[in-house]
Amino acid sequence: MGMAAAAPSTSRLLYHYHHHTTGSSRQQLQQQRLRYSPNPSPLALRRRRLSPAEALFPDRITPFSYNADDESDDHPREECGLVGVVGDPDAASLCYLGLQKLQHRGEEGAGIVSVGADGKLNSVTGLGLVADVFSDPSRLASLAGPAAIGHVRYSTAGAVASLRNVQPFLAGYRFGQVAVAHNGNLVNYQALRSKLEARGSIFNTTSDTEVVLHLLSTSLARPLLARICDACERLAGAYSLLFLTADKMFAVRDPHGFRPLVLGRRRDGAVVFASETCALDLIDAVYEREVEPGEVVMVDRRDMSVSSACLVARVPRRACVFEHIYFSLPNSVVFSHDVHERRTAFGRALAEESPALGADVVIPVPDSGFYAALGFSRESGLEFQQGLIRWHYSGRSFIQPTQAVRDLAVKLKLAPVHGVIRGKSVVVVDDSLVRGTTSSKIVRLLRDAGAREVHMRIASPPVVGSCLYGIDTPSDGELISNQMDLEGVRQLIGSDSLAFLSLDKLHSIYGDEAGDYCDACFSRNYPVLPTLPEPAVEFDEED
């Protein structure tokens, strides 16, 4: 796996796919590739650009659509959060607390696997929030033991909200039991699964994580550390993994380091792994370091020895820049940087590039826009105020029957502070703009509250490409900046002005480290491209 230039030969890849599957001519392909996405709006549209994923899988192409009444949050979703504790008799309880702190990384399901006193692995998984899954105290009590791993999830591969897809996965094979929890997305999942199924493997889930278990069980390497390395060398894409056996825990990070994974230690000597340092802080573990890209860390719970191995030869680091922009909590240290400091720097840079001359006040879109708005305020000299209050307990309002009632439901989720807004020229700072649905509602809300002008400032570049590495971004066809130019987006959301942080300015904040970050959602420079499955050989169904 190496660094790729800007989505190389996308048209050639798409032509190759069609030529060998449908017989389409290059002229037909070019007409398909350059077609305008259907949209009745007269707003300025970009020509439809295909991502590498769409080039390889054209059946996934989604036409652009915009629904101002869409109730879903207009942010990408992080897919998963991991916690592992070894060397503490309350390991499962500590995992439970850590998962609570990582709830923002996944709200679809949660689970914990622990090692019992008899050396057997025990599992509890469920759909919903961590507190809901473990609302019965007996479920957590059943997991007593000295080591445990936990997982919260949204879905990428395996998009169905099904209990069978909730991790950690627990399996038995010829050498005993093993559990695995995964944060990321494997871009060669379909190719690996096809090969494994052709050799007789039977899959029980639609999650890419199950591939890892099959690779582990079929590996001929010895011992387990070597089997883990052998299995992971076949993976492509983003993965931070925790493995648990009766006597060991392993933490693995992909060679590019797309997703975060950190190591800490409690005062009693227990070793803790987590996706973010905020989970360490909650359970009184001291942050020691990142699990390095391409590293396997092994903890033997019998003597609490910690050892490390290199997974593969070093490749360019490509940490996900969206962890700093939106996903991680501001009180976390991610990729060796304080998240709140990064976001403040993004806001300062945005004010340098795109000041709102004549504005009266800067307000954040709560909660993730807070530090970027603070940075914008400090750099511009404009007053910072909390002009929008988020209510976290309103639930979804899509069932409301009329537009008037739906508009009232929006005010339940985001309430304007009239004294801050009325008669003012307001700068609204958000961390990102993906589909534009939330931004248009906020602009309308502020105007209804008496704002004289509304200027939107986005503390990241325009999102023009879907993520392939473990973030649930909409398809390219649903990304508003992929479909419209800046003026088109401004008109659609209804603001008086609109500006994004430029990609060059974002790079300048990171300085010499800029090349160590994946910005494919902004630049379409995909470090690892998807892999097509080999054509399947069809056999007659067995009697």
Coordinates of C-alpha atoms in Angstrom, one line a residue:
M1 CA 0.0 0.0 0.0
G2 CA 1.5 3.3 -1.0
M3 CA 0.6 6.9 -1.5
A4 CA -1.6 7.5 -4.5
A5 CA -1.8 10.6 -6.6
A6 CA -5.2 12.4 -7.1
A7 CA -7.5 9.5 -7.8
P8 CA -5.3 8.2 -10.7
S9 CA -6.9 7.1 -13.9
T10 CA -10.5 7.1 -12.6
S11 CA -11.9 7.2 -16.1
R12 CA -9.6 4.4 -17.2
L13 CA -10.6 2.3 -14.2
L14 CA -14.3 2.9 -14.9
Y15 CA -13.8 2.1 -18.6
H16 CA -11.9 -1.1 -17.7
Y17 CA -14.7 -2.1 -15.4
H18 CA -17.4 -1.5 -18.0
H19 CA -15.4 -2.9 -20.9
H20 CA -15.0 -6.2 -19.1
T21 CA -18.5 -6.5 -17.6
T22 CA -20.9 -4.7 -19.9
G23 CA -19.0 -4.2 -23.1
S24 CA -19.7 -0.4 -23.0
S25 CA -17.7 1.7 -25.5
R26 CA -15.4 4.5 -24.3
Q27 CA -17.8 7.0 -26.0
Q28 CA -20.7 5.6 -24.0
L29 CA -18.7 5.7 -20.8
Q30 CA -17.6 9.3 -21.4
Q31 CA -21.2 10.3 -21.9
Q32 CA -22.2 8.6 -18.7
R33 CA -19.3 10.0 -16.7
L34 CA -19.9 13.6 -17.8
R35 CA -23.6 13.7 -17.4
Y36 CA -25.2 16.3 -15.2
S37 CA -26.9 15.0 -12.0
P38 CA -30.6 15.5 -12.2
N39 CA -31.7 18.5 -10.2
P40 CA -34.5 20.9 -11.0
S41 CA -32.8 23.8 -9.2
P42 CA -31.3 26.6 -11.4
L43 CA -28.4 26.9 -9.0
A44 CA -24.9 26.6 -10.5
L45 CA -24.0 22.9 -10.7
R46 CA -20.6 21.3 -11.0
R47 CA -20.2 18.5 -13.5
R48 CA -20.6 15.2 -11.7
R49 CA -17.3 13.8 -10.7
L50 CA -16.8 10.1 -9.8
S51 CA -14.9 9.0 -6.9
P52 CA -12.5 6.0 -7.1
A53 CA -15.1 3.9 -5.3
E54 CA -17.8 4.8 -7.8
A55 CA -15.4 4.2 -10.6
L56 CA -14.8 0.7 -9.5
F57 CA -18.5 0.1 -8.4
P58 CA -20.6 2.2 -10.7
D59 CA -23.8 0.6 -9.5
R60 CA -23.3 2.7 -6.3
I61 CA -23.6 6.0 -8.1
T62 CA -26.3 8.1 -6.4
P63 CA -27.9 11.1 -8.2
F64 CA -27.8 14.4 -6.2
S65 CA -30.8 15.1 -4.2
Y66 CA -31.5 17.8 -1.6
N67 CA -34.2 17.6 1.0
A68 CA -34.4 20.7 3.3
D69 CA -36.7 18.7 5.6
D70 CA -34.1 15.9 6.2
E71 CA -33.9 15.4 9.9
S72 CA -30.6 13.6 10.0
D73 CA -27.5 15.5 11.3
D74 CA -25.5 17.1 8.5
H75 CA -22.2 15.7 9.6
P76 CA -20.3 12.6 8.7
R77 CA -20.5 9.9 11.3
E78 CA -17.5 8.2 12.9
E79 CA -17.9 4.5 12.7
C80 CA -16.5 2.9 15.8
G81 CA -14.8 3.3 19.1
L82 CA -12.5 0.8 20.9
V83 CA -11.5 0.3 24.5
G84 CA -9.4 -2.5 25.9
V85 CA -8.3 -3.1 29.5
V86 CA -6.0 -5.9 30.7
G87 CA -4.6 -6.5 34.2
D88 CA -7.5 -5.1 36.3
P89 CA -10.2 -7.3 38.0
D90 CA -12.9 -4.8 37.0
A91 CA -11.7 -4.7 33.4
A92 CA -15.3 -5.0 31.9
S93 CA -16.6 -2.2 34.1
L94 CA -13.7 0.0 33.1
C95 CA -14.5 -0.8 29.4
Y96 CA -18.1 0.1 30.0
L97 CA -17.1 3.5 31.3
G98 CA -14.6 4.0 28.5
L99 CA -17.3 3.2 25.9
Q100 CA -19.6 5.7 27.5
K101 CA -17.0 8.4 26.9
L102 CA -16.6 7.2 23.3
Q103 CA -20.4 7.1 22.6
H104 CA -20.0 9.9 20.1
R105 CA -18.1 7.4 17.9
G106 CA -21.0 5.1 17.5
E107 CA -24.6 4.9 18.7
E108 CA -25.9 1.9 16.8
G109 CA -24.7 -0.9 19.0
A110 CA -22.2 -1.7 21.8
G111 CA -20.6 -4.8 23.2
I112 CA -17.9 -6.1 25.6
V113 CA -16.0 -9.4 25.6
S114 CA -14.1 -10.4 28.8
V115 CA -11.9 -13.2 30.1
G116 CA -13.6 -15.0 32.9
A117 CA -11.9 -16.6 36.0
D118 CA -12.0 -20.0 34.1
G119 CA -10.1 -18.5 31.1
K120 CA -13.2 -18.6 28.9
L121 CA -14.3 -15.6 26.9
N122 CA -17.7 -14.2 27.6
S123 CA -19.7 -11.8 25.4
V124 CA -22.5 -9.3 25.8
T125 CA -23.6 -7.3 22.8
G126 CA -26.7 -5.3 21.9
L127 CA -28.3 -2.6 19.8
G128 CA -28.5 0.9 21.1
L129 CA -26.5 3.2 23.4
V130 CA -24.0 1.7 25.8
A131 CA -26.2 2.5 28.8
D132 CA -29.2 0.8 27.1
V133 CA -27.2 -2.4 26.3
F134 CA -26.0 -2.7 29.8
S135 CA -29.1 -1.4 31.6
D136 CA -29.5 -4.7 33.3
P137 CA -26.7 -4.9 36.0
S138 CA -26.5 -8.7 35.6
R139 CA -25.1 -8.3 32.0
L140 CA -22.1 -6.4 33.2
A141 CA -21.7 -8.7 36.3
S142 CA -21.5 -11.7 33.9
L143 CA -18.3 -10.2 32.4
A144 CA -16.2 -10.1 35.6
G145 CA -12.6 -10.9 34.8
P146 CA -9.1 -9.5 34.4
A147 CA -9.2 -8.5 30.7
A148 CA -11.9 -7.1 28.4
I149 CA -12.3 -5.3 25.1
G150 CA -15.3 -3.1 24.1
H151 CA -16.7 -1.6 21.0
V152 CA -19.3 1.0 19.9
R153 CA -20.3 1.2 16.3
Y154 CA -22.0 2.9 13.5
S155 CA -21.9 0.8 10.3
T156 CA -19.8 1.1 7.2
A157 CA -19.4 -2.3 5.7
G158 CA -22.3 -4.2 7.0
A159 CA -24.7 -1.2 6.9
V160 CA -27.7 -3.1 8.3
A161 CA -28.5 -2.4 12.0
S162 CA -28.4 -6.0 13.0
L163 CA -27.4 -7.6 16.3
R164 CA -25.2 -10.0 14.5
N165 CA -23.0 -7.1 13.2
V166 CA -22.4 -5.7 16.7
Q167 CA -18.9 -6.2 17.9
P168 CA -16.6 -7.5 19.5
F169 CA -16.9 -10.7 17.5
L170 CA -16.2 -13.8 19.4
A171 CA -15.2 -17.1 17.7
G172 CA -13.7 -20.4 18.5
Y173 CA -11.1 -22.1 16.3
R174 CA -8.5 -24.9 16.6
F175 CA -6.3 -23.0 19.0
G176 CA -9.1 -21.7 21.3
Q177 CA -11.2 -18.6 21.5
V178 CA -10.5 -15.2 20.1
A179 CA -12.4 -11.9 20.1
V180 CA -11.8 -9.0 17.8
A181 CA -13.0 -5.3 17.7
H182 CA -12.4 -3.1 14.7
N183 CA -12.5 0.6 13.9
G184 CA -12.0 1.4 10.2
N185 CA -13.0 0.1 6.8
L186 CA -11.3 -2.4 4.6
V187 CA -11.3 -1.4 1.0
N188 CA -10.4 -4.9 -0.2
Y189 CA -13.2 -6.5 1.9
Q190 CA -15.3 -7.7 -1.0
A191 CA -12.2 -9.2 -2.8
L192 CA -11.1 -11.0 0.4
R193 CA -14.5 -12.3 1.2
S194 CA -15.0 -13.6 -2.3
K195 CA -11.7 -15.5 -2.1
L196 CA -12.5 -16.9 1.3
E197 CA -16.0 -18.0 0.2
A198 CA -14.6 -19.7 -2.9
R199 CA -12.4 -21.7 -0.5
G200 CA -15.3 -22.8 1.7
S201 CA -15.6 -20.1 4.3
I202 CA -19.1 -19.4 5.6
F203 CA -19.9 -15.8 6.8
N204 CA -22.4 -15.1 9.5
T205 CA -22.4 -11.3 9.3
T206 CA -22.2 -8.5 6.7
S207 CA -19.3 -6.8 8.5
D208 CA -15.8 -6.5 7.0
T209 CA -14.4 -7.4 10.5
E210 CA -15.4 -11.0 10.0
V211 CA -12.9 -11.3 7.2
V212 CA -10.2 -10.7 9.8
L213 CA -11.3 -13.8 11.9
H214 CA -11.3 -16.0 8.8
L215 CA -7.8 -14.8 7.8
L216 CA -6.7 -15.5 11.3
S217 CA -8.1 -19.0 11.4
T218 CA -6.8 -20.0 8.0
S219 CA -3.3 -18.7 8.5
L220 CA -0.5 -21.3 8.8
A221 CA 1.8 -19.0 10.7
R222 CA 2.8 -19.6 14.3
P223 CA 2.4 -18.4 17.1
L224 CA -0.7 -16.2 17.4
L225 CA 1.3 -13.0 17.0
A226 CA 2.6 -14.3 13.7
R227 CA -0.9 -15.3 12.6
I228 CA -2.2 -11.8 13.4
C229 CA 0.6 -10.2 11.4
D230 CA 0.0 -12.6 8.5
A231 CA -3.7 -11.8 8.5
C232 CA -3.3 -8.1 8.7
E233 CA -0.7 -8.0 5.9
R234 CA -3.5 -9.1 3.6
L235 CA -5.8 -6.2 4.6
A236 CA -6.0 -2.9 2.8
G237 CA -7.5 0.3 4.1
A238 CA -8.1 1.6 7.6
Y239 CA -8.0 -0.6 10.7
S240 CA -7.4 -0.2 14.4
L241 CA -7.9 -3.6 15.9
L242 CA -8.1 -5.1 19.4
F243 CA -7.7 -8.9 19.8
L244 CA -8.4 -10.8 23.0
T245 CA -7.6 -14.4 24.0
A246 CA -7.5 -16.2 27.3
D247 CA -4.1 -14.9 28.2
K248 CA -3.2 -12.1 25.8
M249 CA -4.4 -8.8 24.3
F250 CA -3.2 -7.4 21.0
A251 CA -3.6 -3.9 19.6
V252 CA -3.0 -3.3 15.9
R253 CA -3.0 -0.2 13.7
D254 CA -2.9 -0.2 9.9
P255 CA 0.4 1.0 8.3
H256 CA -1.0 4.3 7.2
G257 CA -2.5 5.1 10.7
F258 CA -5.8 6.3 9.4
R259 CA -7.7 5.8 12.6
P260 CA -6.5 6.7 16.1
L261 CA -5.5 4.2 18.8
V262 CA -3.7 5.1 22.0
L263 CA -2.0 3.3 24.9
G264 CA -2.3 4.2 28.6
R265 CA -1.7 2.7 32.0
R266 CA -3.5 2.9 35.3
R267 CA -1.8 3.2 38.7
D268 CA -2.4 -0.5 39.4
G269 CA -0.4 -1.4 36.3
A270 CA -3.4 -2.2 34.1
V271 CA -2.8 -1.5 30.4
V272 CA -5.5 0.4 28.6
F273 CA -6.1 0.9 24.8
A274 CA -8.6 3.3 23.5
S275 CA -9.6 5.2 20.3
E276 CA -9.3 8.6 22.2
T277 CA -7.5 9.8 25.3
C278 CA -10.7 11.1 26.8
A279 CA -11.6 7.4 27.6
L280 CA -8.3 7.1 29.4
D281 CA -8.9 10.2 31.4
L282 CA -12.3 8.9 32.6
I283 CA -10.9 5.7 34.0
D284 CA -7.8 7.3 35.6
A285 CA -5.3 5.9 33.0
V286 CA -2.3 8.0 32.1
Y287 CA -1.7 8.5 28.4
E288 CA 1.7 7.1 27.3
R289 CA 1.7 7.1 23.5
E290 CA 0.0 6.2 20.3
V291 CA 0.0 2.7 18.9
E292 CA 2.2 3.5 16.0
P293 CA 1.0 3.0 12.4
G294 CA 1.9 -0.6 11.4
E295 CA 2.6 -1.7 15.0
V296 CA 1.3 -4.7 16.9
V297 CA 1.4 -4.3 20.7
M298 CA 1.0 -7.5 22.7
V299 CA 0.2 -7.6 26.4
D300 CA 0.5 -10.9 28.2
R301 CA -1.8 -10.7 31.2
R302 CA 0.1 -13.5 33.1
D303 CA 3.1 -11.3 33.8
M304 CA 1.8 -8.0 32.3
S305 CA 4.7 -7.8 29.9
V306 CA 4.3 -5.5 26.9
S307 CA 6.0 -6.2 23.6
S308 CA 5.8 -4.7 20.2
A309 CA 6.3 -5.9 16.6
C310 CA 6.3 -4.2 13.2
L311 CA 3.4 -5.3 11.0
V312 CA 4.8 -4.3 7.6
A313 CA 7.5 -2.1 6.2
R314 CA 6.9 1.6 6.8
V315 CA 4.6 3.4 4.3
P316 CA 3.5 7.1 4.3
R317 CA 1.4 8.0 7.3
R318 CA -2.1 9.2 6.4
A319 CA -4.0 10.0 9.6
C320 CA -7.6 11.1 9.1
V321 CA -7.7 14.9 9.3
F322 CA -11.5 14.8 10.1
E323 CA -10.6 13.4 13.5
H324 CA -9.3 16.9 14.4
I325 CA -12.1 18.7 12.4
Y326 CA -15.1 17.0 13.9
F327 CA -15.0 13.4 15.2
S328 CA -12.9 13.4 18.3
L329 CA -13.9 15.1 21.5
P330 CA -12.1 18.4 22.1
N331 CA -10.6 17.2 25.4
S332 CA -8.8 14.3 23.6
V333 CA -5.2 14.1 22.3
V334 CA -5.4 12.6 18.8
F335 CA -2.4 12.0 16.6
S336 CA -0.3 13.7 19.3
H337 CA -2.2 16.9 19.0
D338 CA -4.8 18.5 21.4
V339 CA -8.0 18.5 19.4
H340 CA -9.3 21.8 20.8
E341 CA -6.1 23.5 19.8
R342 CA -6.4 22.2 16.3
R343 CA -9.9 23.5 16.0
T344 CA -9.1 26.9 17.4
A345 CA -6.3 27.1 14.8
F346 CA -8.7 26.2 12.0
G347 CA -11.0 29.1 13.2
R348 CA -8.1 31.6 13.3
A349 CA -7.0 30.6 9.8
L350 CA -10.6 30.9 8.5
A351 CA -10.8 34.5 9.9
E352 CA -7.5 35.4 8.2
E353 CA -8.7 34.1 4.9
S354 CA -12.4 35.1 5.0
P355 CA -13.2 37.8 7.5
A356 CA -16.7 39.0 7.8
L357 CA -16.3 42.7 7.5
G358 CA -19.0 44.7 9.3
A359 CA -20.3 41.8 11.3
D360 CA -21.3 42.2 14.9
V361 CA -20.9 38.8 16.6
V362 CA -19.5 35.3 16.1
I363 CA -21.5 32.3 17.2
P364 CA -20.7 28.6 16.9
V365 CA -22.9 25.8 15.6
P366 CA -23.1 23.7 18.8
D367 CA -21.4 21.6 19.9
S368 CA -18.5 20.8 17.5
G369 CA -18.2 24.4 16.1
F370 CA -17.3 25.9 19.5
Y371 CA -13.5 26.1 19.3
A372 CA -13.4 27.0 15.6
A373 CA -15.8 29.9 16.4
L374 CA -13.6 30.9 19.4
G375 CA -10.5 31.0 17.1
F376 CA -12.4 33.1 14.5
S377 CA -13.5 35.5 17.2
R378 CA -10.0 35.9 18.6
E379 CA -8.4 36.5 15.2
S380 CA -11.1 38.8 13.9
G381 CA -11.7 40.8 17.1
L382 CA -15.4 40.1 16.9
E383 CA -17.4 39.4 20.0
F384 CA -17.9 35.6 20.7
Q385 CA -21.4 34.6 21.9
Q386 CA -23.3 31.4 22.4
G387 CA -26.2 32.3 20.0
L388 CA -27.6 28.8 19.5
I389 CA -28.4 26.4 22.3
R390 CA -28.6 22.7 21.4
W391 CA -31.2 20.5 23.1
H392 CA -29.9 17.0 23.2
Y393 CA -33.1 15.1 24.1
S394 CA -35.5 16.0 21.4
G395 CA -35.2 12.9 19.2
R396 CA -36.1 12.8 15.5
S397 CA -39.1 14.8 14.3
F398 CA -39.6 13.3 10.8
I399 CA -43.0 12.1 11.7
Q400 CA -44.4 15.6 12.0
P401 CA -47.1 16.0 9.4
T402 CA -46.8 19.7 8.2
Q403 CA -43.9 22.0 7.4
A404 CA -45.0 24.4 10.1
V405 CA -44.8 21.8 12.8
R406 CA -41.4 20.5 11.4
D407 CA -40.1 24.1 11.6
L408 CA -41.1 24.1 15.3
A409 CA -39.3 20.8 15.8
V410 CA -36.1 22.4 14.5
K411 CA -36.4 25.1 17.2
L412 CA -36.6 22.3 19.8
K413 CA -33.2 21.0 18.7
L414 CA -31.5 24.4 18.2
A415 CA -32.9 27.3 20.1
P416 CA -31.7 30.8 19.2
V417 CA -30.7 33.3 21.9
H418 CA -32.7 36.3 20.7
G419 CA -30.8 38.9 22.7
V420 CA -27.5 37.8 21.0
I421 CA -29.0 37.7 17.5
R422 CA -31.7 40.3 17.1
G423 CA -30.7 43.1 14.8
K424 CA -27.1 41.8 14.4
S425 CA -25.0 40.8 11.5
V426 CA -24.0 37.3 12.7
V427 CA -21.1 35.1 11.7
V428 CA -22.0 31.4 12.1
V429 CA -19.0 29.1 12.4
D430 CA -19.4 25.3 11.8
D431 CA -16.8 22.6 11.5
S432 CA -18.0 21.2 8.1
L433 CA -20.7 21.4 5.6
V434 CA -21.7 18.1 3.9
R435 CA -25.2 18.1 2.5
G436 CA -26.3 21.6 3.5
T437 CA -29.5 20.6 5.2
T438 CA -28.5 21.6 8.7
S439 CA -27.0 24.9 7.5
S440 CA -30.1 26.0 5.6
K441 CA -32.2 25.3 8.7
I442 CA -29.8 27.3 10.9
V443 CA -29.8 30.3 8.5
R444 CA -33.6 30.3 8.4
L445 CA -33.8 30.0 12.2
L446 CA -31.5 33.0 12.7
R447 CA -33.4 35.1 10.3
D448 CA -36.6 34.3 12.1
A449 CA -34.9 35.3 15.3
G450 CA -34.2 38.8 13.9
A451 CA -30.7 38.5 12.5
R452 CA -29.9 41.3 10.1
E453 CA -27.4 39.3 8.2
V454 CA -26.2 35.7 8.4
H455 CA -22.6 34.9 7.2
M456 CA -21.7 31.2 7.2
R457 CA -18.0 30.3 7.8
I458 CA -16.9 26.6 7.5
A459 CA -13.7 25.7 9.3
S460 CA -12.7 23.0 6.8
P461 CA -12.5 22.8 3.0
P462 CA -15.5 21.7 0.9
V463 CA -16.3 18.0 1.1
V464 CA -16.2 16.7 -2.4
G465 CA -15.4 13.0 -2.0
S466 CA -16.7 10.1 0.1
C467 CA -14.5 8.5 2.7
L468 CA -13.3 5.0 2.0
Y469 CA -11.6 4.5 5.4
G470 CA -14.2 4.2 8.1
I471 CA -16.3 7.3 8.1
D472 CA -20.0 7.2 7.1
T473 CA -20.0 10.1 4.6
P474 CA -22.9 10.3 2.1
S475 CA -22.2 9.1 -1.4
D476 CA -20.6 11.6 -3.7
G477 CA -23.9 12.4 -5.3
E478 CA -25.2 13.7 -1.9
L479 CA -22.2 15.9 -1.2
I480 CA -23.4 19.4 -2.0
S481 CA -19.9 20.8 -2.8
N482 CA -19.4 18.0 -5.2
Q483 CA -22.5 19.2 -7.1
M484 CA -22.5 23.0 -6.8
D485 CA -20.0 25.8 -6.9
L486 CA -19.6 28.1 -3.9
E487 CA -22.3 30.5 -5.1
G488 CA -24.7 27.7 -5.7
V489 CA -24.2 26.4 -2.2
R490 CA -24.7 29.9 -0.7
Q491 CA -27.9 30.3 -2.5
L492 CA -29.2 26.9 -1.5
I493 CA -28.6 27.5 2.2
G494 CA -29.7 31.1 2.0
S495 CA -26.9 32.9 3.8
D496 CA -25.6 36.4 2.9
S497 CA -22.1 35.1 2.4
L498 CA -20.3 31.7 2.6
A499 CA -16.7 30.8 2.9
F500 CA -14.7 27.6 3.6
L501 CA -11.2 27.2 4.9
S502 CA -9.1 26.5 1.9
L503 CA -7.1 23.2 1.6
D504 CA -3.9 25.2 1.3
K505 CA -4.6 27.0 4.5
L506 CA -5.4 23.7 6.2
H507 CA -2.1 22.3 5.1
S508 CA -0.3 25.4 6.3
I509 CA -1.6 24.8 9.9
Y510 CA 0.0 21.4 9.9
G511 CA 3.2 22.6 8.3
D512 CA 5.7 19.8 7.7
E513 CA 3.1 17.3 9.0
A514 CA 0.6 18.1 6.3
G515 CA 1.6 15.2 4.2
D516 CA 1.0 12.8 7.1
Y517 CA -2.8 13.4 6.9
C518 CA -5.5 11.9 4.7
D519 CA -7.6 14.7 3.1
A520 CA -9.2 12.6 0.4
C521 CA -12.7 13.9 1.3
F522 CA -11.4 17.4 0.3
S523 CA -8.8 16.6 -2.3
R524 CA -9.9 13.2 -3.7
N525 CA -6.3 12.0 -3.2
Y526 CA -7.0 8.5 -2.0
P527 CA -4.0 6.8 -0.5
V528 CA -5.5 3.3 -0.9
L529 CA -7.9 2.5 -3.7
P530 CA -10.7 -0.2 -3.5
T531 CA -10.1 -3.6 -4.9
L532 CA -12.5 -5.4 -7.1
P533 CA -13.4 -9.0 -6.4
E534 CA -12.2 -11.4 -9.0
P535 CA -15.0 -12.8 -11.3
A536 CA -16.8 -15.6 -9.4
V537 CA -16.8 -19.1 -10.9
E538 CA -20.4 -20.3 -10.8
F539 CA -21.1 -23.9 -9.8
D540 CA -24.4 -25.8 -9.8
E541 CA -26.1 -25.7 -6.5
E542 CA -25.6 -28.8 -4.4
D543 CA -28.6 -31.1 -4.0

